[in-house]
mmCIF file of N, CA and C in Angstrom:
data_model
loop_
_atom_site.group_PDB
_atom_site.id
_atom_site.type_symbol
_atom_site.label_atom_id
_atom_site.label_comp_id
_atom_site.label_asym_id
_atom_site.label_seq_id
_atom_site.Cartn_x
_atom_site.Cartn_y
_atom_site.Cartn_z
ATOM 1 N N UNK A 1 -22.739 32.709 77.672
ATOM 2 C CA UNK A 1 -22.192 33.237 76.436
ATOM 3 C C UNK A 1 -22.644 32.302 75.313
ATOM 4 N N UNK A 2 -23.160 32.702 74.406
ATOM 5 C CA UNK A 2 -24.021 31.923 73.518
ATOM 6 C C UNK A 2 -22.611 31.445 72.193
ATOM 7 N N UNK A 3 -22.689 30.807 71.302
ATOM 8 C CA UNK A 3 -21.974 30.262 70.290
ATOM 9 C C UNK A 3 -20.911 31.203 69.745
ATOM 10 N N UNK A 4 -21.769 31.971 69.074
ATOM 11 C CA UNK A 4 -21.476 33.252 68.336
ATOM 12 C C UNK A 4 -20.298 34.464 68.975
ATOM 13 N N UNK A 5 -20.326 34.194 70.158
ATOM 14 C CA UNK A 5 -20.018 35.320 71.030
ATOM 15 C C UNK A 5 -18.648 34.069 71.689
ATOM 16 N N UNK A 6 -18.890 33.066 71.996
ATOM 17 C CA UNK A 6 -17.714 32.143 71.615
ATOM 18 C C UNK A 6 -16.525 32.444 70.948
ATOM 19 N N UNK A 7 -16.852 32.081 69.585
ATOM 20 C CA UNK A 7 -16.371 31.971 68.549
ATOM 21 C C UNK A 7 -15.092 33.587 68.278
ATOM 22 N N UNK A 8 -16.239 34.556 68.260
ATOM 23 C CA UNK A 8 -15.799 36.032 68.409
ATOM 24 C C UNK A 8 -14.347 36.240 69.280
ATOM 25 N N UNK A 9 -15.523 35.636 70.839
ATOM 26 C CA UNK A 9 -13.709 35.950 71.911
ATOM 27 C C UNK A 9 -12.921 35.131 71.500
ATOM 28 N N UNK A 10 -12.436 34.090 71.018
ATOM 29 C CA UNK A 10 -11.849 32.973 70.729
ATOM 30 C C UNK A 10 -10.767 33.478 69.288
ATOM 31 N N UNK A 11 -11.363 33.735 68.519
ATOM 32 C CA UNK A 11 -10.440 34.605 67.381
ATOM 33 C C UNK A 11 -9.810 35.384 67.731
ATOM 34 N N UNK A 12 -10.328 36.533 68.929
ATOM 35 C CA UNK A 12 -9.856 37.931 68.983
ATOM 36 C C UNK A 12 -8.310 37.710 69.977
ATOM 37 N N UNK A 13 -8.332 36.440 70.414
ATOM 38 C CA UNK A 13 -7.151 36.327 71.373
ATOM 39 C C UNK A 13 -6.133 35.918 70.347
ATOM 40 N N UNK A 14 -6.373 35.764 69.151
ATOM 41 C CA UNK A 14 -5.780 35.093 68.326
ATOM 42 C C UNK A 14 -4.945 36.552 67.380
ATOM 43 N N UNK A 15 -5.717 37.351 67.199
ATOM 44 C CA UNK A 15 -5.566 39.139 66.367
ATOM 45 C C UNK A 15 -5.624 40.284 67.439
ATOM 46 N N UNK A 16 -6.161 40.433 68.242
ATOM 47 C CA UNK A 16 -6.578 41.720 68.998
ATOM 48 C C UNK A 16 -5.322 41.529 69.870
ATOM 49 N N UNK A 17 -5.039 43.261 70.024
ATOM 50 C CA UNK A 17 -3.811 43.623 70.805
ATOM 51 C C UNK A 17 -3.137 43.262 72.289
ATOM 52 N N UNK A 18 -1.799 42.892 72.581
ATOM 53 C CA UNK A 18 -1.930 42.505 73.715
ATOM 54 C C UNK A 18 -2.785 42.937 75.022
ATOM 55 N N UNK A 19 -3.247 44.067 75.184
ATOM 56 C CA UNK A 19 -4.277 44.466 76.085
ATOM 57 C C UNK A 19 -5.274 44.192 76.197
ATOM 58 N N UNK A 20 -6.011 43.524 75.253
ATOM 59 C CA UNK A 20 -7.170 42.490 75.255
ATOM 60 C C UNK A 20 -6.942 41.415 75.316
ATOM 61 N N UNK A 21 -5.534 41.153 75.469
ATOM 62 C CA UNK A 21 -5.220 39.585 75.538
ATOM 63 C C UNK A 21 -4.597 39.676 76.977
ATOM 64 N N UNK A 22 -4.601 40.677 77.853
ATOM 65 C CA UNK A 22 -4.173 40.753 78.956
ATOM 66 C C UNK A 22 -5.426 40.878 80.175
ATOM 67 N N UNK A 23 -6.277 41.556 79.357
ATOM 68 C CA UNK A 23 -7.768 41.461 80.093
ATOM 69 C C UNK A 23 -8.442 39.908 79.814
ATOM 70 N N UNK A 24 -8.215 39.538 78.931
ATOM 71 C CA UNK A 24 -9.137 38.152 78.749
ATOM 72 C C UNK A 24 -8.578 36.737 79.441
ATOM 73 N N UNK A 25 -7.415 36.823 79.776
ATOM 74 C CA UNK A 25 -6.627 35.558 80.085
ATOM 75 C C UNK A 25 -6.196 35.551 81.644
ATOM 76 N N UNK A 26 -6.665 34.725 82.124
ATOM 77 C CA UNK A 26 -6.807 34.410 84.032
ATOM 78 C C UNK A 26 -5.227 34.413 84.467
ATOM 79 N N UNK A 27 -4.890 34.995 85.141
ATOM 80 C CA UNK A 27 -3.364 34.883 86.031
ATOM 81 C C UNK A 27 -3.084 33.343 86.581
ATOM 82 N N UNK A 28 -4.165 32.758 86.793
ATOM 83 C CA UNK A 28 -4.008 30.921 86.734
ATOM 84 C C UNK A 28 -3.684 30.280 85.638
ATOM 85 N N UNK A 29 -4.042 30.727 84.511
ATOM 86 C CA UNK A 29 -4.356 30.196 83.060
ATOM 87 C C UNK A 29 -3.001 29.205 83.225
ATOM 88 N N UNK A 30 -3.290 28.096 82.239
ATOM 89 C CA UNK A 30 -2.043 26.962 81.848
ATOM 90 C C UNK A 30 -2.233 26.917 81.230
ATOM 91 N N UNK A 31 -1.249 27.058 79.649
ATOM 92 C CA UNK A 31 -1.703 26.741 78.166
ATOM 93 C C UNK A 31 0.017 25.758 78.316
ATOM 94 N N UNK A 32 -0.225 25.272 77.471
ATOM 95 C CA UNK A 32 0.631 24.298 76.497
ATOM 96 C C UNK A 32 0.655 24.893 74.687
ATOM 97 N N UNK A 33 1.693 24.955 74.283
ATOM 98 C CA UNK A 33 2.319 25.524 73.751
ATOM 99 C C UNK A 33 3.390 24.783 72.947
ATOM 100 N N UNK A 34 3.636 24.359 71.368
ATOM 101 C CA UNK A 34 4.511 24.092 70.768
ATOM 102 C C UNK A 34 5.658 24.536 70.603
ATOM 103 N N UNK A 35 6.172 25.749 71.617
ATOM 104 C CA UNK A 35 7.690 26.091 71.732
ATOM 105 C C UNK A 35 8.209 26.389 72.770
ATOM 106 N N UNK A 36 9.509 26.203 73.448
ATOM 107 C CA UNK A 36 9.759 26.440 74.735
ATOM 108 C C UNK A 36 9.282 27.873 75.119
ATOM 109 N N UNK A 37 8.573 28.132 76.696
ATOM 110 C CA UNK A 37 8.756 26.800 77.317
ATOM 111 C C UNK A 37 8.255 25.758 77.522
ATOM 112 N N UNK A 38 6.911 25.798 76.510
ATOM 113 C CA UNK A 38 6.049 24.480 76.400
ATOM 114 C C UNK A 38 4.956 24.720 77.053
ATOM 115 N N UNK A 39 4.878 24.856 78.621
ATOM 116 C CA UNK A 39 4.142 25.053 79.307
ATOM 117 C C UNK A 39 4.627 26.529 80.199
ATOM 118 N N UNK A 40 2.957 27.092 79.972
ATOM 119 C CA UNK A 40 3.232 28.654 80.397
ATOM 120 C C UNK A 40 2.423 29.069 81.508
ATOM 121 N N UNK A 41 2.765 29.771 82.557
ATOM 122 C CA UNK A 41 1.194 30.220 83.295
ATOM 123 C C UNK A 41 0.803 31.344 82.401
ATOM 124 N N UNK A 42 -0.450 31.721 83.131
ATOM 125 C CA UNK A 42 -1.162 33.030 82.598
ATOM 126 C C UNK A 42 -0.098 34.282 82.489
ATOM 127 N N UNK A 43 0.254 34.976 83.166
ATOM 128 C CA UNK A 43 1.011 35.798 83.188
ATOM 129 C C UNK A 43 2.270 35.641 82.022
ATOM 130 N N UNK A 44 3.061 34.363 81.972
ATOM 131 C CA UNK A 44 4.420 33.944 81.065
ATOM 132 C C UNK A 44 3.178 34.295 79.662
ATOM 133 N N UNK A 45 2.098 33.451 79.466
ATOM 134 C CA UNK A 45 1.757 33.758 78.323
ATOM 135 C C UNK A 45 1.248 35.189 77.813
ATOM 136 N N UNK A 46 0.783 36.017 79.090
ATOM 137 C CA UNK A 46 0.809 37.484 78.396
ATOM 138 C C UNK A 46 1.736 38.267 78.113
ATOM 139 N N UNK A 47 3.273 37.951 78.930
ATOM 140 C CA UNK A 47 4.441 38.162 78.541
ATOM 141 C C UNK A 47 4.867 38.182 77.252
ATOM 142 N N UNK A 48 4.645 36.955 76.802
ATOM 143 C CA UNK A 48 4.824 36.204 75.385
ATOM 144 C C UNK A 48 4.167 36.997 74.398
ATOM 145 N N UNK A 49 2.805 37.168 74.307
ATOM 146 C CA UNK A 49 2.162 37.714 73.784
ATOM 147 C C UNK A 49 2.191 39.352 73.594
ATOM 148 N N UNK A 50 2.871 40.022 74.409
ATOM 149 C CA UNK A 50 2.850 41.602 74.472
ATOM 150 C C UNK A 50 4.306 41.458 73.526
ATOM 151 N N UNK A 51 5.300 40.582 73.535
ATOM 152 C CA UNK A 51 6.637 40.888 72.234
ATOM 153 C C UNK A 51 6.639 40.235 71.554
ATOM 154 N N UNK A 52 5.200 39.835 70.761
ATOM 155 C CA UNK A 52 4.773 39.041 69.468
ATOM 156 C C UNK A 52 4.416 39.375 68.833
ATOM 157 N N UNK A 53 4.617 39.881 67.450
ATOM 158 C CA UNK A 53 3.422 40.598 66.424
ATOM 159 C C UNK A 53 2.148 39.634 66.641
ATOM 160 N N UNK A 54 1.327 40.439 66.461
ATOM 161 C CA UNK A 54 -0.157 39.417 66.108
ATOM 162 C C UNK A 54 -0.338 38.702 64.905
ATOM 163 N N UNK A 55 -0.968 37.899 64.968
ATOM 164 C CA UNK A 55 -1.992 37.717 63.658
ATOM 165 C C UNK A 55 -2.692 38.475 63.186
ATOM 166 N N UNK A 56 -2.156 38.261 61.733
ATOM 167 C CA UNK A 56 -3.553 39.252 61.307
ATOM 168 C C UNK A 56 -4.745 38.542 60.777
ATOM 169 N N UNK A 57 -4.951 37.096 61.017
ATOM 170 C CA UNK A 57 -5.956 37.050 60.291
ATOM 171 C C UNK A 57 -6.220 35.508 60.966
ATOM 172 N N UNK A 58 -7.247 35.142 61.217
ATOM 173 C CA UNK A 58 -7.321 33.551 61.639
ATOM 174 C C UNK A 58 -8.942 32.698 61.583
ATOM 175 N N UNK A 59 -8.523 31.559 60.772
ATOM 176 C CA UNK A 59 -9.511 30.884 60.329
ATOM 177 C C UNK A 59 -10.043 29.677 61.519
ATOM 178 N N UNK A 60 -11.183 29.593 62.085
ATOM 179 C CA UNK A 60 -11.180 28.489 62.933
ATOM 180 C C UNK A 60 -11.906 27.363 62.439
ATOM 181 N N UNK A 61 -11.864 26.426 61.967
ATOM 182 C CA UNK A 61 -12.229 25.376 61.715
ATOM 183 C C UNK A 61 -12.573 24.191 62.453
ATOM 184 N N UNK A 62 -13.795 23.195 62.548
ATOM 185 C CA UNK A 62 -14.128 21.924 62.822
ATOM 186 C C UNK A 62 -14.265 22.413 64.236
ATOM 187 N N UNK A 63 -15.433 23.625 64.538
ATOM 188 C CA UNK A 63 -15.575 23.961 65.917
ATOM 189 C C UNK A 63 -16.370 22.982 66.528
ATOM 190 N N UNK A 64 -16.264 22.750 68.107
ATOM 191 C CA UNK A 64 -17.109 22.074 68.776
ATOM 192 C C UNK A 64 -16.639 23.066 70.277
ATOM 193 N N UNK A 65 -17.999 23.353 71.074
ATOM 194 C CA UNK A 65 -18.345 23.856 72.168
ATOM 195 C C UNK A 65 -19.164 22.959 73.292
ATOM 196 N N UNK A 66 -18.449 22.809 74.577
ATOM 197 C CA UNK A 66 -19.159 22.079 75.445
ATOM 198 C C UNK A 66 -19.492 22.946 76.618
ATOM 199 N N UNK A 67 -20.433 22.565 77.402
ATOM 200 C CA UNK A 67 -20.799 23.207 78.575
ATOM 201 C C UNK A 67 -20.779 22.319 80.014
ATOM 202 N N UNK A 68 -19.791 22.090 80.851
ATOM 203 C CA UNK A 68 -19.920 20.634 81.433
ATOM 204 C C UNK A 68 -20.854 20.879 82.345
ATOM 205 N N UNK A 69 -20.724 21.963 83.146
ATOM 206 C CA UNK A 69 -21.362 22.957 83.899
ATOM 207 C C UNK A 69 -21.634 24.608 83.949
ATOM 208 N N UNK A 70 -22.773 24.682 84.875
ATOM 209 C CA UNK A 70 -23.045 26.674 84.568
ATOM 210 C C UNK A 70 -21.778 26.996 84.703
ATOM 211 N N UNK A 71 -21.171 28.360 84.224
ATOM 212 C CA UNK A 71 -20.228 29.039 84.409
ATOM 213 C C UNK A 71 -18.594 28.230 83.332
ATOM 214 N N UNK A 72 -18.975 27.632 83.084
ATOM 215 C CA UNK A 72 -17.706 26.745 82.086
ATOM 216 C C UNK A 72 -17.690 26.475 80.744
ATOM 217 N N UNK A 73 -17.127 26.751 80.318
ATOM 218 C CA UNK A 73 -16.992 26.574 78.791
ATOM 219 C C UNK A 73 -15.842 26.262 77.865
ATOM 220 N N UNK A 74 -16.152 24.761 77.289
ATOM 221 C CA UNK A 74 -14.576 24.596 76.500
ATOM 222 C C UNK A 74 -14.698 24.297 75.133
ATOM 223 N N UNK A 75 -13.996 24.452 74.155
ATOM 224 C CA UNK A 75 -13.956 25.028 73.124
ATOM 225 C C UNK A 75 -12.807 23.974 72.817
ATOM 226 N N UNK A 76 -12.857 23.213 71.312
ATOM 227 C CA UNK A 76 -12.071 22.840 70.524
ATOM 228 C C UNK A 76 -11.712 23.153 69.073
ATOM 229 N N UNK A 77 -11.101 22.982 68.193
ATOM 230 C CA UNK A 77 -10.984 23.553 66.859
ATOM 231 C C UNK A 77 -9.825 23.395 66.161
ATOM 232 N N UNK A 78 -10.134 23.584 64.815
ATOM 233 C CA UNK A 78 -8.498 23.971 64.072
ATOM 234 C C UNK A 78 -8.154 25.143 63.718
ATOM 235 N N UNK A 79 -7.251 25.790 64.077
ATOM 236 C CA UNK A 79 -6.860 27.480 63.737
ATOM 237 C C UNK A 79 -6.273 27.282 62.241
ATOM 238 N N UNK A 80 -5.910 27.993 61.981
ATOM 239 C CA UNK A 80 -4.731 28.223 60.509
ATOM 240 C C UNK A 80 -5.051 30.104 60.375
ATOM 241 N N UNK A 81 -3.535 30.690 61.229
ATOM 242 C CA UNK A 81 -3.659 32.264 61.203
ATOM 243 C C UNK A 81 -2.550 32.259 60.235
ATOM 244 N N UNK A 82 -2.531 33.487 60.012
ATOM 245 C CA UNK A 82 -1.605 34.146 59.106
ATOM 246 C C UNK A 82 -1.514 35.522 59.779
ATOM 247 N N UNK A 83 0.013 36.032 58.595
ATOM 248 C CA UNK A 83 0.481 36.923 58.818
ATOM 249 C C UNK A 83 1.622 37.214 58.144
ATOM 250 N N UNK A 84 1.251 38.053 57.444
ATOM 251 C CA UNK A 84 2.706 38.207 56.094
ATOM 252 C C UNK A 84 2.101 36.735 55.679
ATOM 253 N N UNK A 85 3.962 36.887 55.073
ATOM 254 C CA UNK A 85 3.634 35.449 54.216
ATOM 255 C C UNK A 85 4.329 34.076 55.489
ATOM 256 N N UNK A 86 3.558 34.082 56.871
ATOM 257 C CA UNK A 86 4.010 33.199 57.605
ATOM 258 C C UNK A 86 2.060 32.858 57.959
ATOM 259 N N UNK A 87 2.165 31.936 58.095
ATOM 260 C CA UNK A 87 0.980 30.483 58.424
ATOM 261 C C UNK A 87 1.145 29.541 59.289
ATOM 262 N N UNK A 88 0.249 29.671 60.119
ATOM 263 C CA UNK A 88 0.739 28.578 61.510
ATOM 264 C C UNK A 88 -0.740 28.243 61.176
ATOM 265 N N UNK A 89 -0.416 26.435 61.828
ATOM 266 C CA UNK A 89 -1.762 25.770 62.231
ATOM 267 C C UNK A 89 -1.837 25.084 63.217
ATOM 268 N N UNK A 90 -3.113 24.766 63.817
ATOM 269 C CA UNK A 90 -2.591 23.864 65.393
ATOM 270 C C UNK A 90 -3.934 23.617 65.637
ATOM 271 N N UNK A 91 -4.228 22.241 66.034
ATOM 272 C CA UNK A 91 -5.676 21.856 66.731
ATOM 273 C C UNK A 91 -5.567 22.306 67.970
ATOM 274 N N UNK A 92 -6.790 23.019 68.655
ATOM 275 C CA UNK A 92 -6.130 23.872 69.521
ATOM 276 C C UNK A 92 -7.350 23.766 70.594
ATOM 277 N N UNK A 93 -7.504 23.769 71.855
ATOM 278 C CA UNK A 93 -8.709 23.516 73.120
ATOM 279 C C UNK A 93 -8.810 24.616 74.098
ATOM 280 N N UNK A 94 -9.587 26.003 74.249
ATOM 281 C CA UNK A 94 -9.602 26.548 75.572
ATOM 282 C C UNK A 94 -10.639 26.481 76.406
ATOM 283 N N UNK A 95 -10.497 26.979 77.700
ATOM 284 C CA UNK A 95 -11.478 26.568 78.522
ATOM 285 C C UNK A 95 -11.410 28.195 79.088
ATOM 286 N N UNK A 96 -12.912 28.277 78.996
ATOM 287 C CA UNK A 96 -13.248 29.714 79.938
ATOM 288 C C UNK A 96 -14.147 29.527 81.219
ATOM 289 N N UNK A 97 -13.780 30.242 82.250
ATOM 290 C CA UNK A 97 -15.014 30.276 83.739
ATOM 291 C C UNK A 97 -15.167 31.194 83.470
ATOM 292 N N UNK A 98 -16.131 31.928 83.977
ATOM 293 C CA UNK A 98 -16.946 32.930 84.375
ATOM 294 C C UNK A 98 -17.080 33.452 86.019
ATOM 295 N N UNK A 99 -16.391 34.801 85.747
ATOM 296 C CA UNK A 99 -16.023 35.253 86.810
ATOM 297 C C UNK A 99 -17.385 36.134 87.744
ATOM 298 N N UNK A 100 -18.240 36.508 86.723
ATOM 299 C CA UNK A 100 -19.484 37.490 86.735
ATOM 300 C C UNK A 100 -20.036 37.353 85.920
ATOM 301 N N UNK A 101 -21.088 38.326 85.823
ATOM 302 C CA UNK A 101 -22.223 38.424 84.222
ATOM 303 C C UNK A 101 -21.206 38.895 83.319
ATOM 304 N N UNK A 102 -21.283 38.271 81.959
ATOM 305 C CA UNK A 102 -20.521 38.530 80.835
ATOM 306 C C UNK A 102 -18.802 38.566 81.185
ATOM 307 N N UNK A 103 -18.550 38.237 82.637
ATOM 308 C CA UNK A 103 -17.244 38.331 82.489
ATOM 309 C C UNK A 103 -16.405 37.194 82.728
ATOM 310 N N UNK A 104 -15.794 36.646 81.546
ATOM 311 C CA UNK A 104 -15.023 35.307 81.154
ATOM 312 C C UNK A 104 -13.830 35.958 81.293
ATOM 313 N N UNK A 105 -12.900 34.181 81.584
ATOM 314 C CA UNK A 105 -11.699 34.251 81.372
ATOM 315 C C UNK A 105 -10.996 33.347 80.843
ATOM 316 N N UNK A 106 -9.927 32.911 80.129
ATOM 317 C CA UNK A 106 -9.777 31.944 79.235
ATOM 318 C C UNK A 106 -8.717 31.196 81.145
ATOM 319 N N UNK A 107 -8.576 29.774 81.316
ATOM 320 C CA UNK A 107 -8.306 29.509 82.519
ATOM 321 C C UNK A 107 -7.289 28.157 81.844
ATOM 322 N N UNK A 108 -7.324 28.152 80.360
ATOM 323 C CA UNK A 108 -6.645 26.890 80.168
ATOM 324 C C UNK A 108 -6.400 27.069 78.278
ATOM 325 N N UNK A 109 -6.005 26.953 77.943
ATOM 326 C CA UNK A 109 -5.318 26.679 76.209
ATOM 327 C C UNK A 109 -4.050 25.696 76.122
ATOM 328 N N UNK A 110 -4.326 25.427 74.898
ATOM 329 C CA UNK A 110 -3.300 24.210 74.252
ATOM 330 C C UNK A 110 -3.541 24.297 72.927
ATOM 331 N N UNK A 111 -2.282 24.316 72.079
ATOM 332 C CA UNK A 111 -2.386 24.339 70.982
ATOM 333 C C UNK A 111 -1.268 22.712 70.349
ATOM 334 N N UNK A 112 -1.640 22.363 69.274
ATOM 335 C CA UNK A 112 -0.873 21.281 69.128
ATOM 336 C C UNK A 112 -0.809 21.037 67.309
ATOM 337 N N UNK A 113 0.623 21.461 66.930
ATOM 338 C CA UNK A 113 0.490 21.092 65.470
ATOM 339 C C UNK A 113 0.084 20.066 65.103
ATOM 340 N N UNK A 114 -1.008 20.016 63.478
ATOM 341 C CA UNK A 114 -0.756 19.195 62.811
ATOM 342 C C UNK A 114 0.361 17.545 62.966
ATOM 343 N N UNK A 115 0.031 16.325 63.323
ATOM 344 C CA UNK A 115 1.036 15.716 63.456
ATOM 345 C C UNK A 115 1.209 15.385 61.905
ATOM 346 N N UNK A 116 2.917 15.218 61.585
ATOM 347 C CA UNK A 116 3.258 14.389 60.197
ATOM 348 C C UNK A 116 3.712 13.186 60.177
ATOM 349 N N UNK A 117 3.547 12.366 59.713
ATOM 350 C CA UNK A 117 4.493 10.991 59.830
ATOM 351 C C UNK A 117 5.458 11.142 58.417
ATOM 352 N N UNK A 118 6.720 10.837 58.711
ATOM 353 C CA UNK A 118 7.484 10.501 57.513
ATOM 354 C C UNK A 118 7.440 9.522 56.430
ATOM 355 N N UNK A 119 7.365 9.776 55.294
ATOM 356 C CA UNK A 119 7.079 9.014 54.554
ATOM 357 C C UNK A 119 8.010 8.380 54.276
ATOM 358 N N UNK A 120 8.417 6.665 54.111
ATOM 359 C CA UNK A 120 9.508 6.207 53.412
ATOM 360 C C UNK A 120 8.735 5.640 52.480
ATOM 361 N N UNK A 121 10.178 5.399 51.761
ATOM 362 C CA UNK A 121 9.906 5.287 49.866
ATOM 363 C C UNK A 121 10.295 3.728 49.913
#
């Protein structure tokens, strides 16, 4: 799967309807997650995802793509989606195998806000 085509599946899990987010994501999958329960399998996260409005819109930023080996592919970045007037951001890492020709599966995600430190005066 070349850059471009990356990038593409990588957004669309982010906007496209839970049924493409139910075909694209491995029944192994482990994502990590900024709200309980933190850590999800594949399945908890398509759960999650089928009584969630989507995004409608998502920016990926400061991409980097590695290949460690044939068939693997992991992906880092900064999201910032929207929707209405709500905005989430999160440096965020997935990892896809390849099950067949052209057919990926996301096998790992993590998303992780922005950290803040408090400012004292």
């Amino acid at each position: 799967m070349d850059d471009q085509r990356v990038w593409a599946f990588e957004e669309s899990l982010w906007t496209a309807d839970a049924d493409h987010y139910r075909e694209s994501i491995d029944d192994e999958c482990l994502m990590v997650l900024p709200q309980p329960p933190f850590v999800m399998s594949g399945a908890q996260a398509i759960e999650a995802v089928a009584a969630t409005p989507r995004w409608s819109s998502v920016e990926l930023s400061g991409r980097q793509v590695a290949r460690p080996e044939e068939g693997l592919i992991v992906v880092a970045y900064h999201a910032r989606a929207t929707k209405g007037d709500e905005t989430y951001e999160a440096h965020c890492t997935s990892t896809y195998r390849r099950r067949a020709h052209e057919d990926w599966l996301v096998v790992q995600h993590q998303q992780t806000p922005p950290l803040t430190a408090a400012v004292e005066a």
